[in-house]
XYZ file of C-alpha atoms in Angstrom:
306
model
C 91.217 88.956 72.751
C 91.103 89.276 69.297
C 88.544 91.817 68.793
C 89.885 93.854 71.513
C 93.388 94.032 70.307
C 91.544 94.853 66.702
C 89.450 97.657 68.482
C 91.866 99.013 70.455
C 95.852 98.451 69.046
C 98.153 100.432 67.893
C 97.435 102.627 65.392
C 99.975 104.677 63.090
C 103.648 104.703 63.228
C 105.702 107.588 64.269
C 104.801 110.497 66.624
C 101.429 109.161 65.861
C 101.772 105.569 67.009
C 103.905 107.128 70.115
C 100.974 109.228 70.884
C 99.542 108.066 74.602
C 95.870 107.295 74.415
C 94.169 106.536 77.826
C 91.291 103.293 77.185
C 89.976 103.361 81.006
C 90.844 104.677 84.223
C 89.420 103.252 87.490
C 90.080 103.791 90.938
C 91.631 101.292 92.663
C 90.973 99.979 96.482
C 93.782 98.526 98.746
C 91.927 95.692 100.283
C 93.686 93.557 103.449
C 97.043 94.353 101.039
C 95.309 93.198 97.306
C 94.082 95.650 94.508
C 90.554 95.498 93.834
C 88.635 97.251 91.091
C 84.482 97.874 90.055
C 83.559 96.584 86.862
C 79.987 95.921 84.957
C 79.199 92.760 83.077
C 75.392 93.072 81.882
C 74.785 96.193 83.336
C 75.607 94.901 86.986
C 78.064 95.419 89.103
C 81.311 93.062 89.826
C 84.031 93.371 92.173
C 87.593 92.250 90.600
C 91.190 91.353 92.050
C 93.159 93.002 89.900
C 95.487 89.562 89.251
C 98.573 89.760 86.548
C 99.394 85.895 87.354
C 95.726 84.703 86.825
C 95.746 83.548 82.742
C 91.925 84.500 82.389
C 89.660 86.790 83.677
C 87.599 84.502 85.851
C 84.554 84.712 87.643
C 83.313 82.580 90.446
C 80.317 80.315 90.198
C 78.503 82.718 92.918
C 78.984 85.353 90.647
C 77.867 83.937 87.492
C 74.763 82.805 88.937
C 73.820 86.161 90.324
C 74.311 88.202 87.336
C 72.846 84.984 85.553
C 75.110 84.621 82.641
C 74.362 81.354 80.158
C 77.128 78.792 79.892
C 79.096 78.400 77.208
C 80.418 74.854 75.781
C 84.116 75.261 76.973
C 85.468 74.309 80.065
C 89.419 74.330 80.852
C 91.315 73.115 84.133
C 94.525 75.151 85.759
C 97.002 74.446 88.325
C 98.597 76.967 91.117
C 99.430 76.913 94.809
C 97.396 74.246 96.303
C 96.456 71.861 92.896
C 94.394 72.184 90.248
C 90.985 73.630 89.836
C 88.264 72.991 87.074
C 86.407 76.070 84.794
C 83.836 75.977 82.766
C 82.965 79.878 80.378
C 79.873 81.580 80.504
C 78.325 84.114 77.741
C 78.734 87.680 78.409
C 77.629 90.973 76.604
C 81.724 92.661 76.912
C 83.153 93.906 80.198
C 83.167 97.208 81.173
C 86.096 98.817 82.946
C 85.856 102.559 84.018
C 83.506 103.189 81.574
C 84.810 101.595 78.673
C 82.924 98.787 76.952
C 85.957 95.427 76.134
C 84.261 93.515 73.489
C 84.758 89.853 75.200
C 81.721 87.695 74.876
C 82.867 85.003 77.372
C 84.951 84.750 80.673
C 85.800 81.626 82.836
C 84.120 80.301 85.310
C 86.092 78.913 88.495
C 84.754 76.514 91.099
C 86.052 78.604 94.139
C 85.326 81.793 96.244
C 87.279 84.406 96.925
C 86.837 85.736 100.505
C 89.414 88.871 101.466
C 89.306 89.946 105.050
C 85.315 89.174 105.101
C 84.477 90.917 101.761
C 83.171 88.445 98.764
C 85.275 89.472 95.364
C 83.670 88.306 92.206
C 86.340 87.689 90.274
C 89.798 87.878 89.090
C 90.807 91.006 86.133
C 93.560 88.487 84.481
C 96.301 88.673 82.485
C 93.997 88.436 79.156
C 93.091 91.877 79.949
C 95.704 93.528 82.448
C 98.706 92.278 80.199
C 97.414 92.889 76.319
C 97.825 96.837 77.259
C 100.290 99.195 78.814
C 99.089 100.038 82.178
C 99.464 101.989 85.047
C 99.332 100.549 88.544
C 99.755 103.797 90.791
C 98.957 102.429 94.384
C 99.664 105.542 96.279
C 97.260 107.744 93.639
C 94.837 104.528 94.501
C 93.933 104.327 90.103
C 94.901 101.855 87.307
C 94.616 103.361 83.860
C 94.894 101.189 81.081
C 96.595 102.761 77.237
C 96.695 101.846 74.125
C 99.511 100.066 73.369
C 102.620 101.914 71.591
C 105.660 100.101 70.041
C 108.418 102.878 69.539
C 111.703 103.558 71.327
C 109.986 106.769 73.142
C 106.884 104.405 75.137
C 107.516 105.400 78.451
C 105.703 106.293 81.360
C 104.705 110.023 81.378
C 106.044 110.133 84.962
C 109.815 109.582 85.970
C 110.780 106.007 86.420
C 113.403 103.434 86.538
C 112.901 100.512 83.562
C 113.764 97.279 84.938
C 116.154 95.469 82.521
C 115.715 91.612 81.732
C 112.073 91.155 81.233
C 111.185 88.403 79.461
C 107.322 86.073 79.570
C 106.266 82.248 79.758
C 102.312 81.680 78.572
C 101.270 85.227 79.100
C 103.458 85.933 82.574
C 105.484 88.498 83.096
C 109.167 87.231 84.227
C 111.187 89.735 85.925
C 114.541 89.475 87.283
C 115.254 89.291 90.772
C 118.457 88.478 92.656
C 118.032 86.531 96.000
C 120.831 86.521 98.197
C 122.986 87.332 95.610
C 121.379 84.726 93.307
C 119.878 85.692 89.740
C 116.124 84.255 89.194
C 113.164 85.253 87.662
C 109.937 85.701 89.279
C 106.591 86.375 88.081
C 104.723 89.533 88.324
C 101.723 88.321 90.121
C 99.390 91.032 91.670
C 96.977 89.128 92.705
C 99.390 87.294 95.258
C 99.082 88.580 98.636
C 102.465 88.275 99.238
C 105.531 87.286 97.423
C 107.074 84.151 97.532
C 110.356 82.154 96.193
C 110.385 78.848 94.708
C 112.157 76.110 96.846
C 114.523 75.680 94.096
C 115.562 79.421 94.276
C 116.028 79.245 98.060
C 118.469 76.024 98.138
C 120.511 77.822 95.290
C 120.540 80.837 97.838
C 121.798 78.706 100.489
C 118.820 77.865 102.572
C 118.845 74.260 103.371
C 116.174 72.096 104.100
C 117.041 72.211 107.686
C 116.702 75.711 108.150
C 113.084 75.923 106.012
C 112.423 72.893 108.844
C 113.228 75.208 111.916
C 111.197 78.485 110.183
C 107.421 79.259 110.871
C 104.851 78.020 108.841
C 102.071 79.784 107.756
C 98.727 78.718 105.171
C 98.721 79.771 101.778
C 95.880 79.986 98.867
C 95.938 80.014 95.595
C 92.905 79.709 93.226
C 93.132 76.336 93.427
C 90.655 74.774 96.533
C 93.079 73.633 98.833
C 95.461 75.730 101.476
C 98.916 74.788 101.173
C 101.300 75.111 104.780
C 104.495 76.266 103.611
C 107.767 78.063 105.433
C 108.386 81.518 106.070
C 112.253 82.484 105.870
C 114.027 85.767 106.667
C 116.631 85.520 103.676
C 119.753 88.513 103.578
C 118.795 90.653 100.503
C 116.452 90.833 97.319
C 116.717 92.331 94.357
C 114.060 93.690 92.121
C 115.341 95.773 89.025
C 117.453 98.360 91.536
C 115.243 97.936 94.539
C 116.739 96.782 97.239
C 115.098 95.093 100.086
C 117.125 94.006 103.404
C 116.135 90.994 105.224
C 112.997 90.294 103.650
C 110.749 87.540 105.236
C 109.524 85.363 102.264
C 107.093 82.235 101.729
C 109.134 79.630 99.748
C 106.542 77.415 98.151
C 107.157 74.495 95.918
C 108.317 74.892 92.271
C 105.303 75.443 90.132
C 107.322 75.528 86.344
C 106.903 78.953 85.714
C 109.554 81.000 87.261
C 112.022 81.132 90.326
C 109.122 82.964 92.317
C 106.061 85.098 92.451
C 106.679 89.472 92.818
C 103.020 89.921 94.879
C 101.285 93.003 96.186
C 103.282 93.598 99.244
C 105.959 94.578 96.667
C 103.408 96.459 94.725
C 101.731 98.415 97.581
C 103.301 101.547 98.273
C 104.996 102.097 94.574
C 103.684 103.170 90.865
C 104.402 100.352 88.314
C 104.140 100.840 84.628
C 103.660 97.436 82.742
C 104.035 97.314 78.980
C 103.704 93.023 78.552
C 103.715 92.584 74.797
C 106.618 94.853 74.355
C 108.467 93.065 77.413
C 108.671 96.441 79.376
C 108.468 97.006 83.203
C 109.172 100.666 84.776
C 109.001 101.661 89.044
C 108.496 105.120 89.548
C 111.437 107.389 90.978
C 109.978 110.346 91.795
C 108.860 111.268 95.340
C 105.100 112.201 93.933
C 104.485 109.226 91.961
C 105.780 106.608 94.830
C 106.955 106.549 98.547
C 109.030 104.842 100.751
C 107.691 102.531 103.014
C 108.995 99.205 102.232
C 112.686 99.843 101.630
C 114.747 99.086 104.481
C 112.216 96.627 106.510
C 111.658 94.039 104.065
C 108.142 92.700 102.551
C 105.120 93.752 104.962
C 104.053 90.726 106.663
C 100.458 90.182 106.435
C 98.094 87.973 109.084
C 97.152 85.415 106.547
């Protein structure tokens, strides 16, 4: 991360430093609701989940064997959704995103697979990458273009857009305020959840006891860790997200993980343009007609067959 915020950080001050400077563009495919991008690690092709709330970019074993990548001494364990899984790095000759060369000469290996809807990803694009940037998450243009960070009062998106107030971060998340049933939390911005979710904690300050989680369905979650987790579904009153409103939104509460009241997934994400600006604690939602739609508002989070 070093040598790519050397190669490619802000430059200048002024006009100059303000100046927006595209790094890579890539198109981007809406998968069984998650973002996927192509990438190249030695000369090969990789298939990515674009994931804000994964710390590393990450490969899985299956991967790293086929594009047969030596290991590297390190090795590092995480926890998420379902416990804690084990990683070990592998050499690399940089990461190529839309046809840009990022100097990184290892990435982390996890011991899982990622199957979506039948198709075999290769890896998560992690916050490491996605969040050391500004970037530009347009779902309905189907493209994520990645800038050259600016710090100046004028670094906003060259598209209308709302900037949602509050943001703050906790070891390289993305908190954004959210208010649940006309409770303030903070959730983190994780794309690479299918769908969003609320801490239990959150929920029993919003009034859902433990009896009512009891009575609601149930469904299977996974994280990146190896083992599903059965948690509730519940139809809460109202949410919150900067001025987005959404009405009787059906959302899994999972347990407390330490990082936030929550997790702000792709069902959010699908359907708008988000402009994320992490080390300068800046979030923006587009306004305009052309640069997002309406779906979502009014009918609460898209529930997916998971």
């Amino acid at each position: 991360m070093v040598l790519l915020m050397a190669g490619c950080a802000e430059t200048g001050s002024g006009a100059q430093g303000c100046a927006l400077v595209a790094l890579a563009a890539m198109p981007l495919r809406l998968h069984a609701g998650l973002l996927l991008v192509e990438a190249a690690i030695a000369g090969k092709p990789v298939t990515l989940l674009v994931d804000t709330g994964a710390e590393r970019t990450t490969l899985t074993e299956a991967a790293a064997a086929r594009l047969g990548l030596p290991h590297d001494t390190h090795a590092s364990r995480s926890a998420g959704i379902g416990g804690v899984t084990a990683s070990f790095d592998v050499q690399i000759p940089g990461l190529v995103l839309g046809g840009t060369r990022f100097p990184l000469e290892r990435l982390g290996v996890g011991r899982f697979h990622i199957n979506v809807a039948g198709t075999e990803l290769d890896g998560l694009l992690g916050a490491d990458i996605l969040l050391a940037f500004e970037l530009d998450i347009d779902t309905p243009g189907h493209r994520i273009t990645i800038y050259r960070l600016r710090r100046c009062e004028d670094a906003v998106p060259p598209w209308p857009a709302a900037e949602v107030a509050g943001i703050t971060a906790r070891r390289d998340r993305m908190l954004v305020p959210i208010v649940l049933n006309g409770i303030s939390g903070k959730a983190v911005l994780d794309t690479g959840a299918q769908a969003s979710a609320v801490s239990e904690d959150l929920a029993a300050r919003a009034g859902v006891t433990k009896a009512m989680l009891a009575e609601d369905p149930r469904i299977m979650v996974h994280g990146a860790a190896p083992n599903p987790l059965p948690v509730p579904v519940h139809r809460f009153d109202s949410l919150f997200i900067g001025a987005q409103r959404i009405s009787e939104p059906r959302i899994d509460v999972v347990p407390s993980a330490g990082l936030g009241d929550g997790l702000i997934g792709a069902d959010f994400i699908r359907g708008r343009r988000l402009w994320l600006a992490f080390p300068t604690r800046r979030l923006f939602i587009a306004t305009a007609p052309s640069a997002t739609n309406s779906a979502t508002p009014g009918r609460g989070f898209a529930t997916l067959a998971r």
